[in-house]
mmCIF file of C-alpha atoms in Angstrom:
data_model
loop_
_atom_site.group_PDB
_atom_site.id
_atom_site.type_symbol
_atom_site.label_atom_id
_atom_site.label_comp_id
_atom_site.label_asym_id
_atom_site.label_seq_id
_atom_site.Cartn_x
_atom_site.Cartn_y
_atom_site.Cartn_z
ATOM 1 C CA ASP A 763 0.000 0.000 0.000
ATOM 2 C CA PHE A 764 2.956 2.357 -0.503
ATOM 3 C CA CYS A 765 1.009 4.300 -3.141
ATOM 4 C CA ASP A 766 -2.087 6.514 -3.330
ATOM 5 C CA HIS A 767 -3.865 4.444 -0.683
ATOM 6 C CA PRO A 768 -5.171 5.370 2.807
ATOM 7 C CA THR A 769 -2.510 3.240 4.527
ATOM 8 C CA ALA A 770 0.265 5.291 2.928
ATOM 9 C CA PHE A 771 -0.997 8.463 4.595
ATOM 10 C CA PHE A 772 -0.551 6.786 7.982
ATOM 11 C CA ALA A 773 2.876 5.414 7.132
ATOM 12 C CA ARG A 774 4.260 8.675 5.777
ATOM 13 C CA GLY A 775 4.760 10.421 9.117
ATOM 14 C CA LEU A 776 6.497 7.380 10.576
ATOM 15 C CA LEU A 777 8.951 7.194 7.702
ATOM 16 C CA GLU A 778 9.509 10.929 7.603
ATOM 17 C CA HIS A 779 9.984 11.575 11.316
ATOM 18 C CA HIS A 780 11.353 8.368 12.886
ATOM 19 C CA ASP A 781 14.411 8.600 15.134
ATOM 20 C CA ARG A 782 17.230 7.859 12.715
ATOM 21 C CA ASP A 783 19.756 7.603 15.545
ATOM 22 C CA SER A 784 17.831 4.728 17.117
ATOM 23 C CA PHE A 785 16.194 2.965 14.163
ATOM 24 C CA GLU A 786 17.317 1.899 10.713
ATOM 25 C CA VAL A 787 14.232 1.491 8.536
ATOM 26 C CA PHE A 788 13.860 -0.675 5.442
ATOM 27 C CA VAL A 789 10.707 -0.686 3.304
ATOM 28 C CA TYR A 790 9.496 -3.748 1.384
ATOM 29 C CA SER A 791 7.099 -2.401 -1.216
ATOM 30 C CA ASN A 792 4.565 -4.720 -2.845
ATOM 31 C CA VAL A 793 3.131 -2.040 -5.143
ATOM 32 C CA ALA A 794 2.202 -3.149 -8.666
ATOM 33 C CA ARG A 795 1.796 0.382 -10.028
ATOM 34 C CA GLN A 796 3.966 3.095 -8.505
ATOM 35 C CA ASP A 797 2.847 6.717 -8.324
ATOM 36 C CA ASP A 798 3.910 10.047 -6.836
ATOM 37 C CA THR A 799 3.133 8.822 -3.325
ATOM 38 C CA THR A 800 5.416 5.843 -3.851
ATOM 39 C CA GLN A 801 8.256 8.088 -4.935
ATOM 40 C CA ALA A 802 7.743 10.449 -1.989
ATOM 41 C CA LEU A 803 7.880 7.580 0.502
ATOM 42 C CA ARG A 804 10.893 6.100 -1.253
ATOM 43 C CA SER A 805 12.808 9.364 -0.869
ATOM 44 C CA MET A 806 12.241 9.274 2.893
ATOM 45 C CA VAL A 807 14.195 6.045 3.405
ATOM 46 C CA GLY A 808 16.632 6.203 0.474
ATOM 47 C CA GLU A 809 17.282 3.889 -2.448
ATOM 48 C CA ASP A 810 19.544 1.613 -0.414
ATOM 49 C CA HIS A 811 16.751 0.924 2.103
ATOM 50 C CA TRP A 812 13.861 0.432 -0.350
ATOM 51 C CA ARG A 813 13.059 -3.070 -1.617
ATOM 52 C CA GLU A 814 10.657 -3.814 -4.478
ATOM 53 C CA ILE A 815 8.996 -7.178 -3.776
ATOM 54 C CA HIS A 816 5.997 -7.235 -6.113
ATOM 55 C CA GLU A 817 5.866 -10.646 -7.814
ATOM 56 C CA THR A 818 8.863 -11.796 -5.738
ATOM 57 C CA SER A 819 8.379 -15.167 -4.035
ATOM 58 C CA ALA A 820 7.835 -15.300 -0.286
ATOM 59 C CA GLN A 821 10.998 -17.343 0.119
ATOM 60 C CA ASP A 822 13.097 -14.760 -1.733
ATOM 61 C CA VAL A 823 11.599 -11.889 0.244
ATOM 62 C CA ALA A 824 12.236 -13.728 3.514
ATOM 63 C CA THR A 825 15.836 -14.292 2.441
ATOM 64 C CA GLN A 826 16.220 -10.553 1.782
ATOM 65 C CA VAL A 827 14.706 -9.693 5.175
ATOM 66 C CA ARG A 828 17.229 -11.957 6.886
ATOM 67 C CA LYS A 829 20.045 -10.481 4.803
ATOM 68 C CA ASP A 830 18.968 -6.994 5.908
ATOM 69 C CA GLU A 831 19.105 -8.254 9.524
ATOM 70 C CA ILE A 832 15.649 -6.952 10.350
ATOM 71 C CA THR A 833 14.791 -7.096 14.071
ATOM 72 C CA MET A 834 11.147 -6.005 13.818
ATOM 73 C CA LEU A 835 9.094 -6.749 10.693
ATOM 74 C CA ILE A 836 5.826 -4.780 10.520
ATOM 75 C CA GLU A 837 3.203 -5.636 7.917
ATOM 76 C CA LEU A 838 0.517 -3.092 7.028
ATOM 77 C CA ALA A 839 -2.105 -4.991 5.024
ATOM 78 C CA GLY A 840 -3.431 -7.907 7.079
ATOM 79 C CA HIS A 841 -5.909 -9.948 5.041
ATOM 80 C CA THR A 842 -6.584 -7.177 2.510
ATOM 81 C CA ALA A 843 -5.716 -7.360 -1.174
ATOM 82 C CA ASP A 844 -2.085 -7.895 -2.221
ATOM 83 C CA ASN A 845 -0.894 -8.623 1.298
ATOM 84 C CA ARG A 846 2.374 -10.463 1.940
ATOM 85 C CA LEU A 847 1.425 -12.494 4.979
ATOM 86 C CA ASP A 848 3.044 -15.398 3.147
ATOM 87 C CA VAL A 849 6.388 -13.803 3.985
ATOM 88 C CA LEU A 850 5.602 -13.510 7.680
ATOM 89 C CA THR A 851 4.645 -17.180 7.915
ATOM 90 C CA LEU A 852 8.314 -17.937 7.187
ATOM 91 C CA LYS A 853 9.289 -15.936 10.299
ATOM 92 C CA PRO A 854 12.228 -14.041 8.753
ATOM 93 C CA ALA A 855 12.442 -11.600 11.682
ATOM 94 C CA PRO A 856 12.603 -12.265 15.450
ATOM 95 C CA LEU A 857 9.670 -9.930 16.166
ATOM 96 C CA GLN A 858 6.744 -9.549 13.761
ATOM 97 C CA PHE A 859 3.876 -7.065 13.973
ATOM 98 C CA THR A 860 0.645 -6.203 12.183
ATOM 99 C CA TYR A 861 -0.395 -2.542 12.036
ATOM 100 C CA ILE A 862 -2.678 0.075 10.394
ATOM 101 C CA GLY A 863 -4.360 -1.629 7.431
ATOM 102 C CA TYR A 864 -6.481 -4.422 8.933
ATOM 103 C CA PRO A 865 -8.588 -3.924 12.098
ATOM 104 C CA ASN A 866 -8.566 -7.573 13.117
ATOM 105 C CA THR A 867 -6.293 -10.479 13.929
ATOM 106 C CA THR A 868 -4.200 -12.084 11.221
ATOM 107 C CA GLY A 869 -4.806 -15.456 12.887
ATOM 108 C CA LEU A 870 -1.167 -16.354 12.279
ATOM 109 C CA GLY A 871 1.010 -17.722 15.041
ATOM 110 C CA ALA A 872 4.025 -16.233 13.272
ATOM 111 C CA VAL A 873 2.752 -12.687 13.914
ATOM 112 C CA ASP A 874 3.688 -11.802 17.473
ATOM 113 C CA PHE A 875 2.072 -8.423 18.087
ATOM 114 C CA SER A 876 -0.739 -6.156 16.889
ATOM 115 C CA ILE A 877 -0.237 -2.405 17.400
ATOM 116 C CA THR A 878 -3.367 -0.652 18.661
ATOM 117 C CA ASP A 879 -4.537 1.589 21.502
ATOM 118 C CA SER A 880 -6.966 1.491 24.418
ATOM 119 C CA LEU A 881 -9.744 3.257 22.500
ATOM 120 C CA ILE A 882 -9.776 0.828 19.577
ATOM 121 C CA ASP A 883 -9.257 -2.263 21.739
ATOM 122 C CA PRO A 884 -10.186 -1.409 25.352
ATOM 123 C CA PRO A 885 -8.553 -3.822 27.804
ATOM 124 C CA GLU A 886 -11.609 -3.820 30.091
ATOM 125 C CA GLN A 887 -14.064 -5.186 27.503
ATOM 126 C CA GLY A 888 -13.826 -8.837 28.523
ATOM 127 C CA SER A 889 -14.703 -10.280 31.923
ATOM 128 C CA ASP A 890 -11.123 -11.557 32.235
ATOM 129 C CA GLY A 891 -9.667 -8.104 31.532
ATOM 130 C CA SER A 892 -8.739 -8.927 27.929
ATOM 131 C CA ALA A 893 -10.077 -7.420 24.743
ATOM 132 C CA GLN A 894 -13.440 -8.869 23.766
ATOM 133 C CA GLN A 895 -12.313 -9.494 20.216
ATOM 134 C CA ARG A 896 -9.892 -12.416 20.161
ATOM 135 C CA PHE A 897 -6.441 -11.931 18.696
ATOM 136 C CA THR A 898 -3.747 -14.503 18.130
ATOM 137 C CA GLU A 899 -1.288 -11.603 18.497
ATOM 138 C CA GLU A 900 -0.399 -9.906 21.752
ATOM 139 C CA LEU A 901 -1.905 -6.412 21.704
ATOM 140 C CA VAL A 902 0.557 -3.541 22.051
ATOM 141 C CA ARG A 903 -1.498 -0.529 23.127
ATOM 142 C CA LEU A 904 0.144 2.807 22.434
ATOM 143 C CA PRO A 905 -0.460 5.443 25.138
ATOM 144 C CA ARG A 906 -2.506 7.717 22.858
ATOM 145 C CA CYS A 907 -3.876 7.202 19.361
ATOM 146 C CA PHE A 908 -2.117 4.370 17.552
ATOM 147 C CA LEU A 909 -2.350 6.150 14.194
ATOM 148 C CA SER A 910 -0.181 8.948 12.825
ATOM 149 C CA TYR A 911 -1.985 10.608 9.932
ATOM 150 C CA SER A 912 -0.445 12.871 7.282
ATOM 151 C CA PRO A 913 -2.963 14.340 4.802
ATOM 152 C CA PRO A 914 -2.314 14.474 1.059
ATOM 153 C CA TYR A 915 -0.548 17.591 -0.112
ATOM 154 C CA ASP A 916 -3.222 18.553 -2.636
ATOM 155 C CA VAL A 917 -6.553 18.014 -0.859
ATOM 156 C CA PRO A 918 -9.463 20.279 -1.778
ATOM 157 C CA ASP A 919 -10.579 23.037 0.566
ATOM 158 C CA VAL A 920 -13.310 22.377 3.084
ATOM 159 C CA GLU A 921 -16.418 24.292 2.015
ATOM 160 C CA TRP A 922 -18.878 22.977 4.541
ATOM 161 C CA SER A 923 -21.624 25.395 5.482
ATOM 162 C CA ARG A 924 -25.006 24.383 6.755
ATOM 163 C CA ALA A 925 -28.052 26.337 5.743
ATOM 164 C CA PRO A 926 -30.483 26.908 8.650
ATOM 165 C CA ASP A 927 -33.270 25.020 6.897
ATOM 166 C CA ARG A 928 -31.150 22.043 5.776
ATOM 167 C CA CYS A 929 -31.863 18.716 7.417
ATOM 168 C CA ILE A 930 -29.250 16.868 9.474
ATOM 169 C CA THR A 931 -27.301 14.561 7.167
ATOM 170 C CA PHE A 932 -25.516 11.432 8.335
ATOM 171 C CA GLY A 933 -23.018 9.931 5.910
ATOM 172 C CA SER A 934 -20.889 6.887 5.254
ATOM 173 C CA ILE A 935 -18.479 6.422 2.361
ATOM 174 C CA SER A 936 -17.603 2.765 2.786
ATOM 175 C CA ASN A 937 -17.402 -0.491 0.893
ATOM 176 C CA LEU A 938 -20.966 -1.799 0.630
ATOM 177 C CA ALA A 939 -19.757 -5.250 1.738
ATOM 178 C CA LYS A 940 -18.952 -3.719 5.137
ATOM 179 C CA VAL A 941 -22.526 -2.562 5.696
ATOM 180 C CA SER A 942 -23.758 -5.413 7.880
ATOM 181 C CA ASP A 943 -27.243 -6.202 9.163
ATOM 182 C CA GLN A 944 -26.284 -4.458 12.392
ATOM 183 C CA CYS A 945 -25.383 -1.334 10.399
ATOM 184 C CA PHE A 946 -28.836 -1.269 8.831
ATOM 185 C CA ASP A 947 -30.379 -1.701 12.297
ATOM 186 C CA LEU A 948 -28.282 0.987 13.976
ATOM 187 C CA TRP A 949 -28.472 3.494 11.152
ATOM 188 C CA SER A 950 -32.244 3.060 10.958
ATOM 189 C CA MET A 951 -32.457 3.718 14.708
ATOM 190 C CA VAL A 952 -30.363 6.871 14.268
ATOM 191 C CA LEU A 953 -32.611 8.184 11.489
ATOM 192 C CA LYS A 954 -35.718 7.484 13.563
ATOM 193 C CA ALA A 955 -34.180 9.266 16.549
ATOM 194 C CA VAL A 956 -33.530 12.417 14.483
ATOM 195 C CA PRO A 957 -36.779 13.293 12.679
ATOM 196 C CA GLY A 958 -36.297 14.732 9.204
ATOM 197 C CA SER A 959 -32.677 13.610 8.983
ATOM 198 C CA GLN A 960 -31.260 11.786 5.979
ATOM 199 C CA LEU A 961 -28.471 9.284 5.289
ATOM 200 C CA LEU A 962 -25.935 9.662 2.483
ATOM 201 C CA LEU A 963 -24.236 6.437 1.346
ATOM 202 C CA LYS A 964 -21.500 6.552 -1.265
ATOM 203 C CA THR A 965 -19.657 3.466 -2.512
ATOM 204 C CA HIS A 966 -18.627 1.544 -5.625
ATOM 205 C CA GLY A 967 -21.418 -0.964 -5.033
ATOM 206 C CA LEU A 968 -24.074 1.686 -5.502
ATOM 207 C CA GLN A 969 -23.090 2.146 -9.139
ATOM 208 C CA SER A 970 -25.497 -0.766 -9.669
ATOM 209 C CA SER A 971 -29.222 0.015 -9.816
ATOM 210 C CA ALA A 972 -29.922 -3.458 -8.424
ATOM 211 C CA ALA A 973 -27.708 -2.790 -5.398
ATOM 212 C CA LYS A 974 -29.425 0.562 -4.850
ATOM 213 C CA ALA A 975 -32.823 -1.110 -4.955
ATOM 214 C CA GLN A 976 -31.699 -3.698 -2.424
ATOM 215 C CA VAL A 977 -30.450 -1.031 -0.020
ATOM 216 C CA VAL A 978 -33.716 0.890 -0.387
ATOM 217 C CA GLU A 979 -35.721 -2.262 0.392
ATOM 218 C CA ARG A 980 -33.633 -3.111 3.439
ATOM 219 C CA PHE A 981 -34.174 0.331 4.919
ATOM 220 C CA LYS A 982 -37.854 0.279 3.974
ATOM 221 C CA ALA A 983 -38.250 -2.957 5.939
ATOM 222 C CA LYS A 984 -37.014 -1.037 8.986
ATOM 223 C CA GLY A 985 -39.392 1.870 8.453
ATOM 224 C CA ILE A 986 -37.011 4.217 6.601
ATOM 225 C CA MET A 987 -38.412 5.463 3.310
ATOM 226 C CA GLN A 988 -36.371 6.138 0.164
ATOM 227 C CA GLU A 989 -36.750 9.915 0.362
ATOM 228 C CA ARG A 990 -34.527 9.892 3.459
ATOM 229 C CA LEU A 991 -31.708 8.157 1.596
ATOM 230 C CA LYS A 992 -29.148 9.657 -0.761
ATOM 231 C CA LEU A 993 -27.386 6.781 -2.532
ATOM 232 C CA CYS A 994 -24.355 7.638 -4.675
ATOM 233 C CA GLY A 995 -21.873 5.650 -6.703
ATOM 234 C CA ALA A 996 -18.127 6.041 -6.328
ATOM 235 C CA GLU A 997 -16.171 9.014 -7.685
ATOM 236 C CA PRO A 998 -12.480 9.953 -7.725
ATOM 237 C CA ARG A 999 -10.950 10.546 -4.299
ATOM 238 C CA PHE A 1000 -11.241 14.335 -4.150
ATOM 239 C CA ALA A 1001 -14.846 14.228 -5.309
ATOM 240 C CA ALA A 1002 -15.533 11.776 -2.476
ATOM 241 C CA LEU A 1003 -13.893 14.161 -0.009
ATOM 242 C CA ARG A 1004 -15.964 17.060 -1.302
ATOM 243 C CA GLN A 1005 -19.076 14.959 -0.686
ATOM 244 C CA TYR A 1006 -18.359 15.329 3.022
ATOM 245 C CA ASN A 1007 -19.235 19.013 2.638
ATOM 246 C CA ASP A 1008 -22.831 17.738 2.580
ATOM 247 C CA VAL A 1009 -22.411 15.547 5.690
ATOM 248 C CA ASP A 1010 -22.978 16.722 9.271
ATOM 249 C CA ILE A 1011 -22.093 13.479 11.063
ATOM 250 C CA ALA A 1012 -19.911 10.725 9.555
ATOM 251 C CA LEU A 1013 -20.687 7.106 10.407
ATOM 252 C CA ASP A 1014 -18.330 4.135 10.395
ATOM 253 C CA THR A 1015 -19.441 0.574 9.709
ATOM 254 C CA CYS A 1016 -19.832 -2.111 12.386
ATOM 255 C CA HIS A 1017 -17.592 -5.142 12.957
ATOM 256 C CA THR A 1018 -15.608 -4.526 9.776
ATOM 257 C CA ARG A 1019 -14.353 -1.068 10.522
ATOM 258 C CA GLY A 1020 -12.991 1.324 7.934
ATOM 259 C CA ARG A 1021 -10.731 3.161 10.339
ATOM 260 C CA PRO A 1022 -7.895 4.282 7.996
ATOM 261 C CA ARG A 1023 -10.324 5.636 5.398
ATOM 262 C CA LEU A 1024 -12.649 7.164 7.976
ATOM 263 C CA VAL A 1025 -9.819 8.902 9.852
ATOM 264 C CA LYS A 1026 -8.425 10.164 6.554
ATOM 265 C CA ARG A 1027 -11.743 11.658 5.481
ATOM 266 C CA CYS A 1028 -12.725 13.057 8.861
ATOM 267 C CA SER A 1029 -9.275 14.587 9.350
ATOM 268 C CA TRP A 1030 -9.724 16.413 6.047
ATOM 269 C CA ALA A 1031 -13.199 17.594 7.009
ATOM 270 C CA CYS A 1032 -11.968 18.914 10.364
ATOM 271 C CA ARG A 1033 -9.114 20.992 8.917
#
């Protein structure tokens, strides 16, 4: 994800501002199509510390990691597309972490730690004092927020202004696959609790008229009529950010959280 991807905006600050006297950082980039973001990140660590591993076998990558004498190997993708968990299963580094890109356990015994914080994974959730959600990794809770976000250099200006007679608008720009039954239940409850409010949903899945119709029917079954829904297909990134000018309160999805994307978008809207 070392390209124009939400994860890169969380990695940038770490690469740019890490303590170079205490840490030597290597980057193993699995990017198929490089862009300006890739080049910017590459310049932060230098050519001699940047490794291109796209289409390189797990065994060869693991060999390179051992050759580089890596102490801590941190993967940023989890079970998302184009991940390289296959490398971590070979245990090329003494300590292995998962971070940023996947809000869940990898389920791999070879991954020792998951970096989080006490807000995302509160230690008091379970009756035994552990996090309610089960992880095969040991949770490393940072003292404050576990994310370090750096916005894109060329984001559009925030133009949010709410007319006195405009209704309250809730919004979620998420993958439609993340909108679970519980989301429909909770979001319907929210709309009922705020009379006259509406919900804006924007996602690739809503390019399809059939998908739109299904969403409308699911809300209708919970007493929310179509006129309270604004369903939009996907647009380029900056157009999606501008859509937040029409949103009063942003909503995340349940269970499958979209935390990197949501933080990115809300951070822009709060500038």
